[in-house]
Tab-separated table of C-alpha atoms in Angstrom:
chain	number	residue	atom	x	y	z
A	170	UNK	CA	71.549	127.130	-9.343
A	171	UNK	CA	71.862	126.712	-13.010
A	172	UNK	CA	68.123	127.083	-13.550
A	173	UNK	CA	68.386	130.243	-11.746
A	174	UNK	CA	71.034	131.265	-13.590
A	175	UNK	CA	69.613	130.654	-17.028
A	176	UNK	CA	66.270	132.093	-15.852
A	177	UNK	CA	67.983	135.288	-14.903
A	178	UNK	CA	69.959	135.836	-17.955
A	179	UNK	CA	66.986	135.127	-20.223
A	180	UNK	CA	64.727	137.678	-18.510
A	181	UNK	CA	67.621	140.274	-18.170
A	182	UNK	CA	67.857	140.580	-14.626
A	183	UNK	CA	71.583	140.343	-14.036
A	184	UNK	CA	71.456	144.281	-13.790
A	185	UNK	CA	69.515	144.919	-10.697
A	186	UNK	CA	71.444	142.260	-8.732
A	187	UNK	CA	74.219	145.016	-7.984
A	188	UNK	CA	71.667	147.877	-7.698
A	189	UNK	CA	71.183	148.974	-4.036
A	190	UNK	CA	67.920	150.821	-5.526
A	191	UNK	CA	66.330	147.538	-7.293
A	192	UNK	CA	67.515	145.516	-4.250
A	193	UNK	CA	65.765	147.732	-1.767
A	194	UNK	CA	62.837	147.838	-3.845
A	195	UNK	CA	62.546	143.821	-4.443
A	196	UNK	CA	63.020	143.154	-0.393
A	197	UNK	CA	60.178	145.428	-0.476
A	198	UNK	CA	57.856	143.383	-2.517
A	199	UNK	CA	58.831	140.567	-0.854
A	200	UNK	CA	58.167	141.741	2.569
A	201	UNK	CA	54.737	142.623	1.182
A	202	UNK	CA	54.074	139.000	-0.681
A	203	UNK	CA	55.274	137.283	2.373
A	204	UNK	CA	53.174	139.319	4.691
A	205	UNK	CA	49.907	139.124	2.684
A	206	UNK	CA	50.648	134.920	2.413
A	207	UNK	CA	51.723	134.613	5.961
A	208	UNK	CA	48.172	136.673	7.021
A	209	UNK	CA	46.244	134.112	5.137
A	210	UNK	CA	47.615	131.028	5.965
A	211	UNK	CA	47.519	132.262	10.032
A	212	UNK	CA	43.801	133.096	9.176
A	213	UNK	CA	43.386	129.347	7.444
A	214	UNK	CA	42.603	131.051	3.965
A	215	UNK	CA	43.130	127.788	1.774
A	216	UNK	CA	45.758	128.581	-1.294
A	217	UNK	CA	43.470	127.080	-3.867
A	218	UNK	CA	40.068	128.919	-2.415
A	219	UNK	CA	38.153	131.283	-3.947
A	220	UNK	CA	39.401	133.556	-0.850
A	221	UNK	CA	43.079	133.588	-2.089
A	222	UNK	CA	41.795	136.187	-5.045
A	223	UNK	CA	41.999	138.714	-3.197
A	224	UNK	CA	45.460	138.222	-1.672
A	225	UNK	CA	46.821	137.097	-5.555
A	226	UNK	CA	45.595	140.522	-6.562
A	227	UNK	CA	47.185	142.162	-3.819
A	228	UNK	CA	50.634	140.808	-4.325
A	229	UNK	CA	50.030	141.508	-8.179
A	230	UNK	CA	49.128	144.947	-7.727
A	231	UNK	CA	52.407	145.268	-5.976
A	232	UNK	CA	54.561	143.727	-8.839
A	233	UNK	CA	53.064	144.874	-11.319
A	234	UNK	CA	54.908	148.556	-10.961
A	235	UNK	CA	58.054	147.018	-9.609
A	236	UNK	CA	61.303	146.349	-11.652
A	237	UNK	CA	60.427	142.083	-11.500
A	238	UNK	CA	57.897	143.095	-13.788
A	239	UNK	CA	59.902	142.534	-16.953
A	240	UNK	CA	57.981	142.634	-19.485
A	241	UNK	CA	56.201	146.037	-20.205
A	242	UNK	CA	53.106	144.293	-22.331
A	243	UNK	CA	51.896	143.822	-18.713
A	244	UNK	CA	50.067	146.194	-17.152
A	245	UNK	CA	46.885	145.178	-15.089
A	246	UNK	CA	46.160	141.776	-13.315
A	247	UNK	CA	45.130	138.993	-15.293
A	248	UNK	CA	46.010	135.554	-16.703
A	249	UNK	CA	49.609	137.213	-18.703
A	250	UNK	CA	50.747	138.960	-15.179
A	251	UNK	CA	49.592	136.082	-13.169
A	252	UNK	CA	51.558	133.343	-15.304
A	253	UNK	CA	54.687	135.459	-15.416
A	254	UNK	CA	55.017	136.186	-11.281
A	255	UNK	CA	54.313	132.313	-11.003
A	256	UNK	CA	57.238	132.063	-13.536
A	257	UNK	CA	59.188	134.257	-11.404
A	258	UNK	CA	58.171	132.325	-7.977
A	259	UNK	CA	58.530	128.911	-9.056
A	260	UNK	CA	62.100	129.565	-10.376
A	261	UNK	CA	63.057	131.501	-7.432
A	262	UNK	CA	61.678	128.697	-4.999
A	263	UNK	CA	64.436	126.079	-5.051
A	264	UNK	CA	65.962	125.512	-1.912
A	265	UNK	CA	69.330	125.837	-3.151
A	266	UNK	CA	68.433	129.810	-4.433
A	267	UNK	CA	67.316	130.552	-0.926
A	268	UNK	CA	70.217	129.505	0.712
A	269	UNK	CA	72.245	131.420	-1.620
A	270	UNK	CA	70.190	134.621	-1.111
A	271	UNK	CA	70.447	134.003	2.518
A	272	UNK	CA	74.393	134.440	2.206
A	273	UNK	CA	74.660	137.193	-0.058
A	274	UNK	CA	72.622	139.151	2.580
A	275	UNK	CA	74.785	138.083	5.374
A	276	UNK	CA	77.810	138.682	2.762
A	277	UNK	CA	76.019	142.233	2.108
A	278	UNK	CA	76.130	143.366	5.548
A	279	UNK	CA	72.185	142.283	5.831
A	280	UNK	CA	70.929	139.309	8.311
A	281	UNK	CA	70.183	136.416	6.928
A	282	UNK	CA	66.433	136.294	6.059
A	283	UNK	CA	64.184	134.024	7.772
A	284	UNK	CA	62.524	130.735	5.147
A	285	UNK	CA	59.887	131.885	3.276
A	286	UNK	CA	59.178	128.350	2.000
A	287	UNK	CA	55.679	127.858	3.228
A	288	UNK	CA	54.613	131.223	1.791
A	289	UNK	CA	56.235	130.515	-1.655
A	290	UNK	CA	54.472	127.406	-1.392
A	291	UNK	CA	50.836	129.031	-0.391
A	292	UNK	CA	51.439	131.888	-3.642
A	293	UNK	CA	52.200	129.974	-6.055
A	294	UNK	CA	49.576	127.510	-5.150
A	295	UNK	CA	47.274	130.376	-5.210
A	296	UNK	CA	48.530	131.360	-8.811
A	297	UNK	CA	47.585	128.055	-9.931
A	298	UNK	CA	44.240	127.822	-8.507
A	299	UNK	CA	43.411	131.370	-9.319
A	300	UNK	CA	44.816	132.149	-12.863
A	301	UNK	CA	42.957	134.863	-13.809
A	302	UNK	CA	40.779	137.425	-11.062
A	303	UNK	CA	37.679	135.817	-10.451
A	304	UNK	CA	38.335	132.604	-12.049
A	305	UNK	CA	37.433	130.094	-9.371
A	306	UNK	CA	34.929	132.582	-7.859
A	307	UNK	CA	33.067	132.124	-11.670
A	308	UNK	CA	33.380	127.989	-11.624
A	309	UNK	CA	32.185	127.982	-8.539
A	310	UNK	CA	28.703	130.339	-9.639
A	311	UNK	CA	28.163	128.167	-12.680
A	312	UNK	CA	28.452	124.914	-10.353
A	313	UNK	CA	25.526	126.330	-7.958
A	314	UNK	CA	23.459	127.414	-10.989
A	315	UNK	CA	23.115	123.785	-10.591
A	316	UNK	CA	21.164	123.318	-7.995
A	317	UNK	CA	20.068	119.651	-7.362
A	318	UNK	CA	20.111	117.846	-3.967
A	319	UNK	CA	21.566	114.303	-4.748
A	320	UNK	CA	22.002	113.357	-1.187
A	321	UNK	CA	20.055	110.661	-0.055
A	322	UNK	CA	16.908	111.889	1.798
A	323	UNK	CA	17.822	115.466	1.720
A	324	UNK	CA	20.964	116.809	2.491
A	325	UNK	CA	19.424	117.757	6.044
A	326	UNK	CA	18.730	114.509	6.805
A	327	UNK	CA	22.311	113.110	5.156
A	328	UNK	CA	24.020	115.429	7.614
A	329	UNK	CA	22.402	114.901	10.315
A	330	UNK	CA	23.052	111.023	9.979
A	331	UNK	CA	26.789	111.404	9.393
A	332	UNK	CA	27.180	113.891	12.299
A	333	UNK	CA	25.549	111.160	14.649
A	334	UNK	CA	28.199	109.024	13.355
A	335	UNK	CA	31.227	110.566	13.508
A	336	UNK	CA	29.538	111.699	16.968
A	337	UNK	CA	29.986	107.887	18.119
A	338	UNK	CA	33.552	108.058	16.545
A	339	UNK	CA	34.213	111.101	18.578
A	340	UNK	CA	32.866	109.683	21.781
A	341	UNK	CA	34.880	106.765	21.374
A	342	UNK	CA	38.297	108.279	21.133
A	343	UNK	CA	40.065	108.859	24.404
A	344	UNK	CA	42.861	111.021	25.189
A	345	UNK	CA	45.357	108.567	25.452
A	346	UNK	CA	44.863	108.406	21.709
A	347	UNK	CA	45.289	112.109	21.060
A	348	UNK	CA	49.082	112.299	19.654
A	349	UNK	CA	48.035	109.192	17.054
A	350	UNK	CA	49.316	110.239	13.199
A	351	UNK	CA	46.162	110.479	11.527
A	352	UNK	CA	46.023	110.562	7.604
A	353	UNK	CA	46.012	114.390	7.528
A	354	UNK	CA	49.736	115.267	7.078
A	355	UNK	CA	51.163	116.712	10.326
A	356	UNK	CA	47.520	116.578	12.370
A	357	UNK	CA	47.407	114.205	15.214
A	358	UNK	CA	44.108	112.704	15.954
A	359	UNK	CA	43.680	115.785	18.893
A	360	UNK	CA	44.577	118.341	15.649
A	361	UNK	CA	41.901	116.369	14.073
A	362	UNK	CA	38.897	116.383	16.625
A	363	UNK	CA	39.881	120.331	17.139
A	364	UNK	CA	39.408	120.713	13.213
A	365	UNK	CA	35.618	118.632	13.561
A	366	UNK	CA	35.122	120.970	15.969
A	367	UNK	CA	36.178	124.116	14.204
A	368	UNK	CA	34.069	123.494	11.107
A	369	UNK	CA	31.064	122.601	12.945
A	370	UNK	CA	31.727	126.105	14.086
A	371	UNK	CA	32.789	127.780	11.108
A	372	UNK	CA	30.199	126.541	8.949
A	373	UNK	CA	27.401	126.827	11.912
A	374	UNK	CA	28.002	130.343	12.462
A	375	UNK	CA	28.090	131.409	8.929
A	376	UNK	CA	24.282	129.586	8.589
A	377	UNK	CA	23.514	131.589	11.402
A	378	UNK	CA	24.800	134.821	9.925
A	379	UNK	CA	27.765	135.078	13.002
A	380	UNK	CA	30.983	133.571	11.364
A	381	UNK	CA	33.144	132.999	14.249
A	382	UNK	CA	35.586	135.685	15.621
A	383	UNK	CA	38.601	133.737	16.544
A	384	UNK	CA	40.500	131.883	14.178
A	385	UNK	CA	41.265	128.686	13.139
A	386	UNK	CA	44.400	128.157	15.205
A	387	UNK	CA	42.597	128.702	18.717
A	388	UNK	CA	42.399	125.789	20.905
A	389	UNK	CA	38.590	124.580	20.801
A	390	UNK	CA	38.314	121.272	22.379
A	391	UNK	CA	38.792	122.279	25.693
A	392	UNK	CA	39.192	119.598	28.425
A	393	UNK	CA	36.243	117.651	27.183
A	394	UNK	CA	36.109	116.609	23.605
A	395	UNK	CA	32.994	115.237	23.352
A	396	UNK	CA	31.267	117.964	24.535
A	397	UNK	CA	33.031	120.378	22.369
A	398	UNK	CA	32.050	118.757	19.203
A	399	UNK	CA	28.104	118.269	20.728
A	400	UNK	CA	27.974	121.447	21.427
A	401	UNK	CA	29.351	123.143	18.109
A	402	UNK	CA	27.412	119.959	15.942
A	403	UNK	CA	24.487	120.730	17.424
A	404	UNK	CA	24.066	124.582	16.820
A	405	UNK	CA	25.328	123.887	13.363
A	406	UNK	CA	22.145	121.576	12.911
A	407	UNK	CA	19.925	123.863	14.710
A	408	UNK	CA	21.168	126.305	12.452
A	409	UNK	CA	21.057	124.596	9.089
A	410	UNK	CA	17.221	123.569	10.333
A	411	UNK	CA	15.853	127.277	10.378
A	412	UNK	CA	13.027	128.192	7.917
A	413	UNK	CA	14.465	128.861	4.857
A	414	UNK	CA	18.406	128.596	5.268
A	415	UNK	CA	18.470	126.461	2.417
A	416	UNK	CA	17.197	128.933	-0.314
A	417	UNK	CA	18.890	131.666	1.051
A	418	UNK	CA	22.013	133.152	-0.675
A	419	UNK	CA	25.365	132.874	0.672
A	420	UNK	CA	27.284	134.783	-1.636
A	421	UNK	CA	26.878	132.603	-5.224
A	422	UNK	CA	26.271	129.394	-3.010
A	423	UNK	CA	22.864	128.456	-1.874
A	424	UNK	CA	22.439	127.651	1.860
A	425	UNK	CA	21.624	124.094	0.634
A	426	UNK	CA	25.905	124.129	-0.397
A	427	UNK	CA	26.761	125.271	3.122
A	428	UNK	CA	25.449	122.773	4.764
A	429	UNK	CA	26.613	120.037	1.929
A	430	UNK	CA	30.329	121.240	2.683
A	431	UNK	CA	30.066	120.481	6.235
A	432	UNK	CA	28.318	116.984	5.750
A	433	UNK	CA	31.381	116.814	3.238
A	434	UNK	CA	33.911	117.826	6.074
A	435	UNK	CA	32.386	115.560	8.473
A	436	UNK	CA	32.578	112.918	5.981
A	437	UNK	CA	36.005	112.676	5.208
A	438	UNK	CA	37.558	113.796	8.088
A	439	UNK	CA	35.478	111.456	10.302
A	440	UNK	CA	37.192	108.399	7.883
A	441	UNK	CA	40.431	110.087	8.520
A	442	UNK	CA	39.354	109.327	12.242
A	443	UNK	CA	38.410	105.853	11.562
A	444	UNK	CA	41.640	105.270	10.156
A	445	UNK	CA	43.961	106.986	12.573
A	446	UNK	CA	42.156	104.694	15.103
A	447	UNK	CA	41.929	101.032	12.997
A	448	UNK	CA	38.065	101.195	12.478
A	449	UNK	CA	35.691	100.485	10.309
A	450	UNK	CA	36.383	103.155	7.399
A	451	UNK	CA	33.188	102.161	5.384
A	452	UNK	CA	31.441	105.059	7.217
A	453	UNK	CA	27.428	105.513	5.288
A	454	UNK	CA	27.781	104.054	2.546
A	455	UNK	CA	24.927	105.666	0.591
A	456	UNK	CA	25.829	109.087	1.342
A	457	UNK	CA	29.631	108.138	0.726
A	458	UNK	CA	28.197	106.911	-2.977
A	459	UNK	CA	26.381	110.256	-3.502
A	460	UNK	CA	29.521	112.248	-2.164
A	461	UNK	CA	31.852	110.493	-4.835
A	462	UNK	CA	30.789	112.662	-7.664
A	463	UNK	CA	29.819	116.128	-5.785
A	464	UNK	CA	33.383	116.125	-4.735
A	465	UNK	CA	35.093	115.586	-8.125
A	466	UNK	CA	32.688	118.453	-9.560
A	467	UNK	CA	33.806	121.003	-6.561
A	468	UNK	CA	37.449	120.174	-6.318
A	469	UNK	CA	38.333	118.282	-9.604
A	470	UNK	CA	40.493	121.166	-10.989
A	471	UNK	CA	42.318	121.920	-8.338
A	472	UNK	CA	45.816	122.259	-8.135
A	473	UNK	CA	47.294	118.781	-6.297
A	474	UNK	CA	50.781	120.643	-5.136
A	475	UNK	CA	52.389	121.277	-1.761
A	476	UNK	CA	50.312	123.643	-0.395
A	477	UNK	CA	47.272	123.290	-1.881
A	478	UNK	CA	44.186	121.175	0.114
A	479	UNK	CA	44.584	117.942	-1.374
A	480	UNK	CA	47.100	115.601	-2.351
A	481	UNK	CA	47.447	114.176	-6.070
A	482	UNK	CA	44.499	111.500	-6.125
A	483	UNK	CA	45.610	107.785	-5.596
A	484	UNK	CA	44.885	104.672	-7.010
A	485	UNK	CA	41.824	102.299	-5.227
A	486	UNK	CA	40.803	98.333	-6.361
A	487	UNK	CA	37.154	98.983	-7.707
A	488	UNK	CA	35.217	97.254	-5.158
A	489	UNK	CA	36.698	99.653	-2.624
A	490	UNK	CA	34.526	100.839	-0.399
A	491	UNK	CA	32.768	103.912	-1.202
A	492	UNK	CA	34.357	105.803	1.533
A	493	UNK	CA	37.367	104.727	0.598
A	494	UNK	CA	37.339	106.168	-3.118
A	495	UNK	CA	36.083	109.196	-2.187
A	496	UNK	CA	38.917	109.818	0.818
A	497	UNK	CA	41.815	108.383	-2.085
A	498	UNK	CA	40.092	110.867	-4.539
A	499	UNK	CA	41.090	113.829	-1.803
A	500	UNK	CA	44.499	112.132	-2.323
A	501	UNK	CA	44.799	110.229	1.275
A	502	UNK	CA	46.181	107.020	1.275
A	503	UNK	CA	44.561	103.875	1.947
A	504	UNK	CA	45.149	101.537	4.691
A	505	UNK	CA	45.751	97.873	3.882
């Protein structure tokens, strides 16, 4: 509370904490910055995507007019507006200046607000990732300007070899080991096949030109997990396979990178699989090698917080198994 304090005295807020006017208007812009995070994260927007722009830029259009905008040097979205509404997040994120908002509306004749933890968390993360409008959409062009195939044989043929794998992984998991912890915080090894699933869907249909029309959070392994992630694997391989897909454009990304980021998927999630089930982790070596680096490139510089994708990297003996650097890279933990 006395970093809230000091934070609200040096940017001159104390004023607008007894105006009815400035308090309607800032439950306003929250209800809009909670709405536009809570929209995202239902329709599994990642914080720390390229995606997220366009929600920052939302929220920021919103401040920018509002009274929280303190500073009158700002006026239009970029990297000045963008670092002071983090500012203004971050400090007003700490558990112990939610509770006490929560009781001066109750004390104010107002109902206690609801937690808006998570969507704190996905903003801010988006902030970080996106400091500027455009700014990961950019690093992500000049990346694919680079356009090499390191994988070994072709990325067709990589994916197709780790899909058979994590195939046998899937068809070797029965339902009586569904509620397993898995190394994906919160996901259970059913969460886990439904997310194989999903992406082999996702990433599928957008190959084909369909991206799916239900979300992320639908159920879509069915009674029969096996057949679910056949089925969705194997139109996502048809539909990497037709004539072409890989030099077509998928916005800055060449098909080549869509079907990389589901070998990539596959990957890593099938050695979260491995491990939630005390198998062999050291899942294609080869490919694992040539993943090591392409991974670093794409995600090195993004933001390790809560609510980003990944988890702060952790620390691996150097003959670890490839597999194994690139999953601690992506910050999950090893098993001993």
């Amino acid at each position: 509370m006395r970093r809230m304090a000091r934070y609200t005295a040096r940017q001159g807020q104390g004023a607008q904490a007894t105006d009815p006017a400035a308090a309607a208007e800032m439950r306003a812009l929250t209800d809009l910055w909670t709405t536009r995070a809570r929209e995202a994260m239902q329709a599994g927007v990642a914080a720390d995507s390229p995606a997220a722009d366009a929600v920052v830029a939302d929220v920021v259009a919103g401040w920018l007019p509002s009274g929280a905008n303190n500073n009158a040097a700002v006026t239009s979205d970029g990297p000045d507006a963008r670092s002071l509404l983090h500012e203004q997040l971050t400090a007003a994120a700490e558990p112990a200046v939610e509770r006490f908002w929560q009781l001066l509306c109750i004390l104010g004749g107002q109902p206690a607000p609801a937690s808006i933890a998570a969507e704190g968390q996905w903003l801010t993360t988006a902030l970080r990732a996106n400091p500027a409008p455009g700014t990961r959409d950019s690093r992500l062009e000049a990346l694919y300007a680079q356009d090499s195939d390191p994988w070994p044989g072709g990325v067709l043929d990589a994916f197709a070899r780790v899909r058979d794998t994590v195939g046998a992984l899937v068809r070797a998991t029965t339902p009586e080991q569904f509620s397993l912890p898995t190394p994906c915080e919160d996901w259970t090894v059913r969460d886990l096949l439904d997310h194989l699933v999903w992406e082999n869907i996702i990433w599928g249909g957008l190959a084909q030109g369909a991206p799916p029309a239900d979300g992320h959070t639908e159920d879509h392994l069915g009674a029969d997990h096996v057949a679910a992630f056949e089925t969705a694997s194997a139109t996502a391989r048809a539909a990497f396979r037709q004539p072409g897909m890989l030099d077509r454009s998928f916005g800055p990304a060449p098909g080549r990178r869509v079907a990389e980021q589901l070998l990539i998927e596959l990957l890593v999630h099938g050695w979260d699989l491995a491990a939630a089930l005390g198998g062999d982790r050291d899942l294609e070596s080869d490919i694992a090698r040539a993943a090591l680096p392409v991974v670093q490139e794409v995600y090195g510089e993004l933001p390790r917080t809560v609510g980003g994708s990944f988890a702060p990297a952790v620390p691996v003996p150097r003959n670890a198994p490839a597999l194994d650097r690139v999953a601690a890279f992506l910050g999950r933990r090893i098993p001993h």
